[in-house]
Amino acid sequence: MHKEIFCCVYFRKSWKMYTSHEDIGYDFEDDPKDKKTLKPQPNIDSGWAWMVVLASFFVHILVMGSQMALGVLNVEWLEEFHQSRGLTAWVSSLSMGITLIVGPFIGLFINTCGCRQTAIIGGLLNSLGWVLSAYAANVHYLFITFGVTAGFGSGMAYLPAVVMVGRYFQKRRALAQGLSTTGTGFGTFFMTVLLKYLCREYGWRNAMFIQGAVSLNLCVCGALMRPLSPGTERGDPGGKDAQVVLAHSPGSKSSGQLGGAEEECGGPGNEETLGDPPSEACQEKAGRRRNLGAFRVLKTASQLTRRVKKGFRDWYSGYFGAASLFTNRMFVAFIFWALFAYSSFVIPFIHLPEIVNLYNLSKQNDIFPLTSIIAIVHILAKVVLGAVADLPCISVWNVFLMANFTLVLSIFILPSMHTYAGLAVICALIGFSSGNFSLMPVVTEDLVGIQHLANAYGIIICANGISALLGPPFAGWIYDITEKYDFSFYICGLLYLVGTLFLLIQPCIQIIEQSRKKYMDGTHV
């Protein structure tokens, strides 16, 4: 009889643990060779998953769109503070750089608090940065309020938006990421028009104040990023199992010990309480309530401490532990690609206006700017490449590599085009092939798994941030030395090619090892 009871209890506990593990929606085996398997989850690839895509889309509009539109405010700051262009430009560069560079540290917040809370806090911090910047007295003040504060808040809202789309999608991952990242292109057009209108009507200070209020919508987007199932996300100890343990832990009210103590002290069976005056009984009850309140505070603090420790432990082990991401050679190669890629992508945006003036193409460019061609085709490419990469017979990795090589070729060819039609075709190719950036989260997830996506993608966007900070000065430095725009494209294209070749090192090594193994097997036979 006792054995049967024990077996039933053990089975129920095991079943709870198993279902809690399944609620995440994905199950990755310890062996990296095993493929990921999709567990039954009604919101995977459907239902609320598309609301998460919508939330991520608006995050890209409010964060990345605003970053791309800062040229409007840069003109206002130059007129207001009368500082050099280089010093003033550091405000927007610092904001963009910090948004991306803080990615690894945002992974710690996600492991500790979850994506929803991290995004909401990021929205509040971003809004605070915009509002405080409205009272700036000099450019150095903007470094702190806008560059650091708003930039850090943008990073806290941006990374959860990417990670949550990866968690909600399996079969349509590339398409979902592509749709959400199109918000960057739409945001560039929308936020540029909005900031121009606000600056013209109300002045740049009031425009930043209003934009701070608009940025509060990041909190709404964060609220839409609900976890797949309560208590199943990493770093969330508030799940069902944890609640069961706390409910039956010593000292908790539901265990009956505290309630029993109150009944024992204040019940009719206690002779000392019957003999006490009513005032003393009330004082004792008030004292017990205070003790109970203090106990709840301590219990909450203990839960929070455990939560922070677990989040930090997961974050630390992902970067420096035995299961470090840096032991994955393909992921390390992907980091080198990210370091070289983003700087080369921004070069056309920097030098195209000068090239247009050099070849006397201003009239045609005013009718339809070449940079607008890149932006429009870039938006369409994210959706098209995402849909193609999701096809069962197509490899995401192959689509990613083909787009990268096309982008490298386009950067090399662009300086040789001296007509508007030729430049328009190459700009369209650059816009289409640069749609591969929407595949970065998908490729990252394929390399490290969904459970490490937050930490891994944080490193990738950090590398992009470093590249974005160093790329424009590097291009300017090349022009100062050579006094030609051609060399900027050639050298940056070469660097992009080197970064892309890093992605081929590991596959080539595997092909060589397989060929050698087949050869050795053939000789033994």
Tab-separated table of N, CA and C in Angstrom, residues 180-279:
chain	number	residue	atom	x	y	z
A	180	SER	N	8.957	41.867	-38.731
A	180	SER	CA	9.158	42.754	-37.581
A	180	SER	C	10.255	43.781	-37.847
A	181	THR	N	11.330	43.371	-38.532
A	181	THR	CA	12.433	44.305	-38.763
A	181	THR	C	12.136	45.311	-39.867
A	182	THR	N	11.075	45.103	-40.654
A	182	THR	CA	10.694	46.137	-41.617
A	182	THR	C	10.275	47.419	-40.912
A	183	GLY	N	10.014	47.337	-39.621
A	183	GLY	CA	9.702	48.538	-38.855
A	183	GLY	C	10.825	49.563	-38.886
A	184	THR	N	12.067	49.105	-39.076
A	184	THR	CA	13.188	50.036	-39.168
A	184	THR	C	13.043	50.942	-40.381
A	185	GLY	N	12.701	50.354	-41.531
A	185	GLY	CA	12.522	51.151	-42.742
A	185	GLY	C	11.326	52.085	-42.649
A	186	PHE	N	10.182	51.544	-42.208
A	186	PHE	CA	9.006	52.399	-42.057
A	186	PHE	C	9.257	53.490	-41.021
A	187	GLY	N	9.944	53.124	-39.950
A	187	GLY	CA	10.227	54.103	-38.900
A	187	GLY	C	11.138	55.209	-39.384
A	188	THR	N	12.087	54.895	-40.283
A	188	THR	CA	12.984	55.916	-40.811
A	188	THR	C	12.196	56.996	-41.539
A	189	PHE	N	11.231	56.589	-42.380
A	189	PHE	CA	10.410	57.561	-43.096
A	189	PHE	C	9.474	58.292	-42.129
A	190	PHE	N	8.779	57.542	-41.286
A	190	PHE	CA	7.762	58.131	-40.415
A	190	PHE	C	8.382	59.066	-39.376
A	191	MET	N	9.452	58.611	-38.709
A	191	MET	CA	10.040	59.416	-37.635
A	191	MET	C	10.747	60.650	-38.190
A	192	THR	N	11.291	60.554	-39.409
A	192	THR	CA	11.908	61.731	-40.021
A	192	THR	C	10.873	62.816	-40.270
A	193	VAL	N	9.739	62.406	-40.840
A	193	VAL	CA	8.663	63.372	-41.100
A	193	VAL	C	8.131	63.933	-39.789
A	194	LEU	N	7.948	63.090	-38.795
A	194	LEU	CA	7.400	63.539	-37.512
A	194	LEU	C	8.335	64.530	-36.828
A	195	LEU	N	9.627	64.212	-36.768
A	195	LEU	CA	10.572	65.110	-36.093
A	195	LEU	C	10.719	66.439	-36.833
A	196	LYS	N	10.696	66.390	-38.169
A	196	LYS	CA	10.756	67.645	-38.928
A	196	LYS	C	9.554	68.523	-38.614
A	197	TYR	N	8.374	67.923	-38.572
A	197	TYR	CA	7.154	68.683	-38.280
A	197	TYR	C	7.184	69.256	-36.857
A	198	LEU	N	7.583	68.444	-35.896
A	198	LEU	CA	7.602	68.906	-34.513
A	198	LEU	C	8.626	70.017	-34.311
A	199	CYS	N	9.796	69.875	-34.932
A	199	CYS	CA	10.817	70.925	-34.796
A	199	CYS	C	10.360	72.225	-35.448
A	200	ARG	N	9.680	72.133	-36.576
A	200	ARG	CA	9.219	73.334	-37.277
A	200	ARG	C	8.090	74.023	-36.511
A	201	GLU	N	7.200	73.248	-35.916
A	201	GLU	CA	6.033	73.832	-35.252
A	201	GLU	C	6.300	74.236	-33.800
A	202	TYR	N	7.113	73.447	-33.087
A	202	TYR	CA	7.263	73.669	-31.646
A	202	TYR	C	8.703	73.911	-31.193
A	203	GLY	N	9.667	73.779	-32.086
A	203	GLY	CA	11.053	73.897	-31.673
A	203	GLY	C	11.607	72.544	-31.249
A	204	TRP	N	12.944	72.392	-31.301
A	204	TRP	CA	13.539	71.075	-31.061
A	204	TRP	C	13.385	70.611	-29.623
A	205	ARG	N	13.345	71.545	-28.662
A	205	ARG	CA	13.198	71.125	-27.259
A	205	ARG	C	11.826	70.514	-27.002
A	206	ASN	N	10.784	71.203	-27.442
A	206	ASN	CA	9.437	70.647	-27.281
A	206	ASN	C	9.256	69.387	-28.129
A	207	ALA	N	9.948	69.333	-29.274
A	207	ALA	CA	9.862	68.137	-30.117
A	207	ALA	C	10.420	66.922	-29.377
A	208	MET	N	11.538	67.105	-28.659
A	208	MET	CA	12.112	65.990	-27.896
A	208	MET	C	11.208	65.613	-26.725
A	209	PHE	N	10.568	66.619	-26.135
A	209	PHE	CA	9.637	66.332	-25.038
A	209	PHE	C	8.451	65.503	-25.546
A	210	ILE	N	7.901	65.887	-26.694
A	210	ILE	CA	6.777	65.144	-27.271
A	210	ILE	C	7.224	63.738	-27.686
A	211	GLN	N	8.427	63.649	-28.263
A	211	GLN	CA	8.938	62.339	-28.657
A	211	GLN	C	9.137	61.437	-27.453
A	212	GLY	N	9.482	62.029	-26.301
A	212	GLY	CA	9.574	61.237	-25.072
A	212	GLY	C	8.244	60.622	-24.701
A	213	ALA	N	7.157	61.394	-24.900
A	213	ALA	CA	5.825	60.846	-24.631
A	213	ALA	C	5.475	59.748	-25.631
A	214	VAL	N	5.854	59.942	-26.904
A	214	VAL	CA	5.601	58.921	-27.920
A	214	VAL	C	6.356	57.635	-27.583
A	215	SER	N	7.564	57.779	-27.036
A	215	SER	CA	8.389	56.605	-26.719
A	215	SER	C	7.799	55.756	-25.605
A	216	LEU	N	6.862	56.299	-24.848
A	216	LEU	CA	6.201	55.497	-23.809
A	216	LEU	C	5.414	54.332	-24.416
A	217	ASN	N	5.134	54.417	-25.714
A	217	ASN	CA	4.470	53.291	-26.371
A	217	ASN	C	5.338	52.043	-26.373
A	218	LEU	N	6.641	52.194	-26.121
A	218	LEU	CA	7.497	51.021	-25.967
A	218	LEU	C	7.041	50.165	-24.785
A	219	CYS	N	6.498	50.812	-23.766
A	219	CYS	CA	5.978	50.057	-22.613
A	219	CYS	C	4.769	49.224	-23.022
A	220	VAL	N	3.936	49.776	-23.893
A	220	VAL	CA	2.781	49.023	-24.397
A	220	VAL	C	3.258	47.827	-25.211
A	221	CYS	N	4.260	48.058	-26.059
A	221	CYS	CA	4.817	46.948	-26.841
A	221	CYS	C	5.409	45.881	-25.932
A	222	GLY	N	6.084	46.313	-24.867
A	222	GLY	CA	6.643	45.354	-23.919
A	222	GLY	C	5.569	44.553	-23.213
A	223	ALA	N	4.444	45.208	-22.896
A	223	ALA	CA	3.353	44.498	-22.229
A	223	ALA	C	2.753	43.409	-23.111
A	224	LEU	N	2.832	43.578	-24.433
A	224	LEU	CA	2.313	42.566	-25.349
A	224	LEU	C	3.216	41.342	-25.442
A	225	MET	N	4.453	41.448	-24.943
A	225	MET	CA	5.402	40.337	-25.040
A	225	MET	C	5.221	39.376	-23.868
A	226	ARG	N	4.058	38.794	-23.780
A	226	ARG	CA	3.797	37.889	-22.672
A	226	ARG	C	4.504	36.557	-22.914
A	227	PRO	N	4.980	35.925	-21.841
A	227	PRO	CA	5.664	34.633	-22.010
A	227	PRO	C	4.707	33.570	-22.517
A	228	LEU	N	5.271	32.534	-23.091
A	228	LEU	CA	4.452	31.468	-23.664
A	228	LEU	C	3.574	30.805	-22.622
A	229	SER	N	4.120	30.613	-21.427
A	229	SER	CA	3.348	30.005	-20.349
A	229	SER	C	3.915	30.507	-19.043
A	230	PRO	N	3.083	30.853	-18.038
A	230	PRO	CA	3.600	31.437	-16.807
A	230	PRO	C	4.619	30.547	-16.129
A	231	GLY	N	5.760	31.164	-15.805
A	231	GLY	CA	6.756	30.471	-14.996
A	231	GLY	C	7.639	29.510	-15.744
A	232	THR	N	7.582	29.510	-17.087
A	232	THR	CA	8.418	28.559	-17.815
A	232	THR	C	9.602	29.219	-18.485
A	233	GLU	N	9.682	30.542	-18.419
A	233	GLU	CA	10.813	31.192	-19.048
A	233	GLU	C	12.031	31.106	-18.156
A	234	ARG	N	13.201	31.260	-18.812
A	234	ARG	CA	14.450	31.237	-18.066
A	234	ARG	C	14.502	32.431	-17.134
A	235	GLY	N	14.977	32.165	-15.927
A	235	GLY	CA	15.132	33.234	-14.965
A	235	GLY	C	13.843	33.647	-14.298
A	236	ASP	N	12.766	32.904	-14.489
A	236	ASP	CA	11.477	33.238	-13.880
A	236	ASP	C	11.128	32.200	-12.839
A	237	PRO	N	11.453	32.464	-11.574
A	237	PRO	CA	11.157	31.478	-10.548
A	237	PRO	C	9.727	31.537	-10.052
A	238	GLY	N	8.924	32.405	-10.663
A	238	GLY	CA	7.559	32.559	-10.184
A	238	GLY	C	6.596	31.596	-10.818
A	239	GLY	N	7.057	30.473	-11.258
A	239	GLY	CA	6.206	29.504	-11.926
A	239	GLY	C	5.385	28.708	-10.954
A	240	LYS	N	4.667	27.731	-11.531
A	240	LYS	CA	3.762	26.935	-10.715
A	240	LYS	C	4.523	26.100	-9.696
A	241	ASP	N	5.629	25.494	-10.156
A	241	ASP	CA	6.378	24.651	-9.236
A	241	ASP	C	6.933	25.447	-8.081
A	242	ALA	N	7.450	26.666	-8.411
A	242	ALA	CA	8.013	27.487	-7.350
A	242	ALA	C	6.920	27.911	-6.374
A	243	GLN	N	5.732	28.219	-6.922
A	243	GLN	CA	4.638	28.631	-6.052
A	243	GLN	C	4.197	27.488	-5.148
A	244	VAL	N	4.204	26.277	-5.679
A	244	VAL	CA	3.824	25.132	-4.854
A	244	VAL	C	4.812	24.951	-3.710
A	245	VAL	N	6.088	25.086	-4.022
A	245	VAL	CA	7.101	24.921	-2.979
A	245	VAL	C	6.953	25.988	-1.909
A	246	LEU	N	6.745	27.252	-2.364
A	246	LEU	CA	6.615	28.334	-1.394
A	246	LEU	C	5.341	28.190	-0.564
A	247	ALA	N	4.301	27.698	-1.212
A	247	ALA	CA	3.039	27.569	-0.489
A	247	ALA	C	3.127	26.533	0.615
A	248	HIS	N	3.989	25.539	0.441
A	248	HIS	CA	4.106	24.490	1.437
A	248	HIS	C	5.427	24.569	2.190
A	249	SER	N	6.103	25.698	2.054
A	249	SER	CA	7.353	25.851	2.787
A	249	SER	C	7.073	26.239	4.219
A	250	PRO	N	8.012	25.971	5.130
A	250	PRO	CA	7.805	26.320	6.525
A	250	PRO	C	7.691	27.823	6.683
A	251	GLY	N	6.680	28.257	7.391
A	251	GLY	CA	6.506	29.672	7.667
A	251	GLY	C	5.537	30.355	6.742
A	252	SER	N	5.123	29.717	5.661
A	252	SER	CA	4.167	30.348	4.763
A	252	SER	C	2.777	30.222	5.339
A	253	LYS	N	1.948	31.195	4.951
A	253	LYS	CA	0.606	31.233	5.526
A	253	LYS	C	-0.228	30.047	5.094
A	254	SER	N	-0.056	29.619	3.847
A	254	SER	CA	-0.886	28.526	3.347
A	254	SER	C	-0.515	27.194	3.966
A	255	SER	N	0.689	27.080	4.582
A	255	SER	CA	1.056	25.814	5.197
A	255	SER	C	0.292	25.567	6.480
A	256	GLY	N	-0.353	26.607	6.989
A	256	GLY	CA	-1.171	26.440	8.177
A	256	GLY	C	-0.429	26.718	9.452
A	257	GLN	N	0.895	26.955	9.386
A	257	GLN	CA	1.631	27.150	10.621
A	257	GLN	C	1.340	28.515	11.215
A	258	LEU	N	1.391	29.553	10.342
A	258	LEU	CA	1.115	30.881	10.894
A	258	LEU	C	-0.348	31.011	11.277
A	259	GLY	N	-1.223	30.501	10.390
A	259	GLY	CA	-2.645	30.567	10.712
A	259	GLY	C	-2.954	29.778	11.970
A	260	GLY	N	-2.303	28.624	12.136
A	260	GLY	CA	-2.514	27.826	13.327
A	260	GLY	C	-2.020	28.533	14.560
A	261	ALA	N	-0.927	29.297	14.382
A	261	ALA	CA	-0.396	30.031	15.529
A	261	ALA	C	-1.377	31.102	15.971
A	262	GLU	N	-2.002	31.769	15.011
A	262	GLU	CA	-2.966	32.797	15.376
A	262	GLU	C	-4.167	32.177	16.093
A	263	GLU	N	-4.635	31.043	15.552
A	263	GLU	CA	-5.773	30.404	16.200
A	263	GLU	C	-5.394	29.905	17.587
A	264	GLU	N	-4.144	29.433	17.700
A	264	GLU	CA	-3.711	28.896	18.983
A	264	GLU	C	-3.609	29.999	20.020
A	265	CYS	N	-3.168	31.209	19.563
A	265	CYS	CA	-3.009	32.300	20.520
A	265	CYS	C	-4.320	33.009	20.782
A	266	GLY	N	-5.170	33.131	19.723
A	266	GLY	CA	-6.377	33.931	19.897
A	266	GLY	C	-7.636	33.119	19.949
A	267	GLY	N	-7.550	31.803	19.880
A	267	GLY	CA	-8.739	30.964	19.847
A	267	GLY	C	-9.353	30.811	21.218
A	268	PRO	N	-10.518	30.251	21.266
A	268	PRO	CA	-11.210	30.104	22.546
A	268	PRO	C	-10.562	29.089	23.460
A	269	GLY	N	-9.683	28.221	22.935
A	269	GLY	CA	-9.074	27.206	23.773
A	269	GLY	C	-7.865	27.695	24.525
A	270	ASN	N	-7.433	28.910	24.305
A	270	ASN	CA	-6.236	29.449	24.949
A	270	ASN	C	-6.643	30.185	26.205
A	271	GLU	N	-6.216	29.685	27.342
A	271	GLU	CA	-6.661	30.257	28.612
A	271	GLU	C	-6.040	31.615	28.860
A	272	GLU	N	-4.755	31.808	28.421
A	272	GLU	CA	-4.104	33.088	28.683
A	272	GLU	C	-4.801	34.196	27.907
A	273	THR	N	-5.208	33.908	26.683
A	273	THR	CA	-5.871	34.923	25.887
A	273	THR	C	-7.238	35.265	26.469
A	274	LEU	N	-7.927	34.262	27.041
A	274	LEU	CA	-9.228	34.540	27.624
A	274	LEU	C	-9.114	35.451	28.831
A	275	GLY	N	-7.991	35.348	29.503
A	275	GLY	CA	-7.842	36.166	30.697
A	275	GLY	C	-7.324	37.549	30.416
A	276	ASP	N	-6.830	37.809	29.166
A	276	ASP	CA	-6.272	39.124	28.849
A	276	ASP	C	-7.386	40.108	28.575
A	277	PRO	N	-7.134	41.387	28.855
A	277	PRO	CA	-8.080	42.426	28.463
A	277	PRO	C	-8.145	42.537	26.959
A	278	PRO	N	-9.219	43.076	26.415
A	278	PRO	CA	-9.351	43.205	24.953
A	278	PRO	C	-8.237	44.031	24.333
A	279	SER	N	-7.748	45.063	25.022
A	279	SER	CA	-6.701	45.913	24.451
A	279	SER	C	-5.407	45.134	24.260
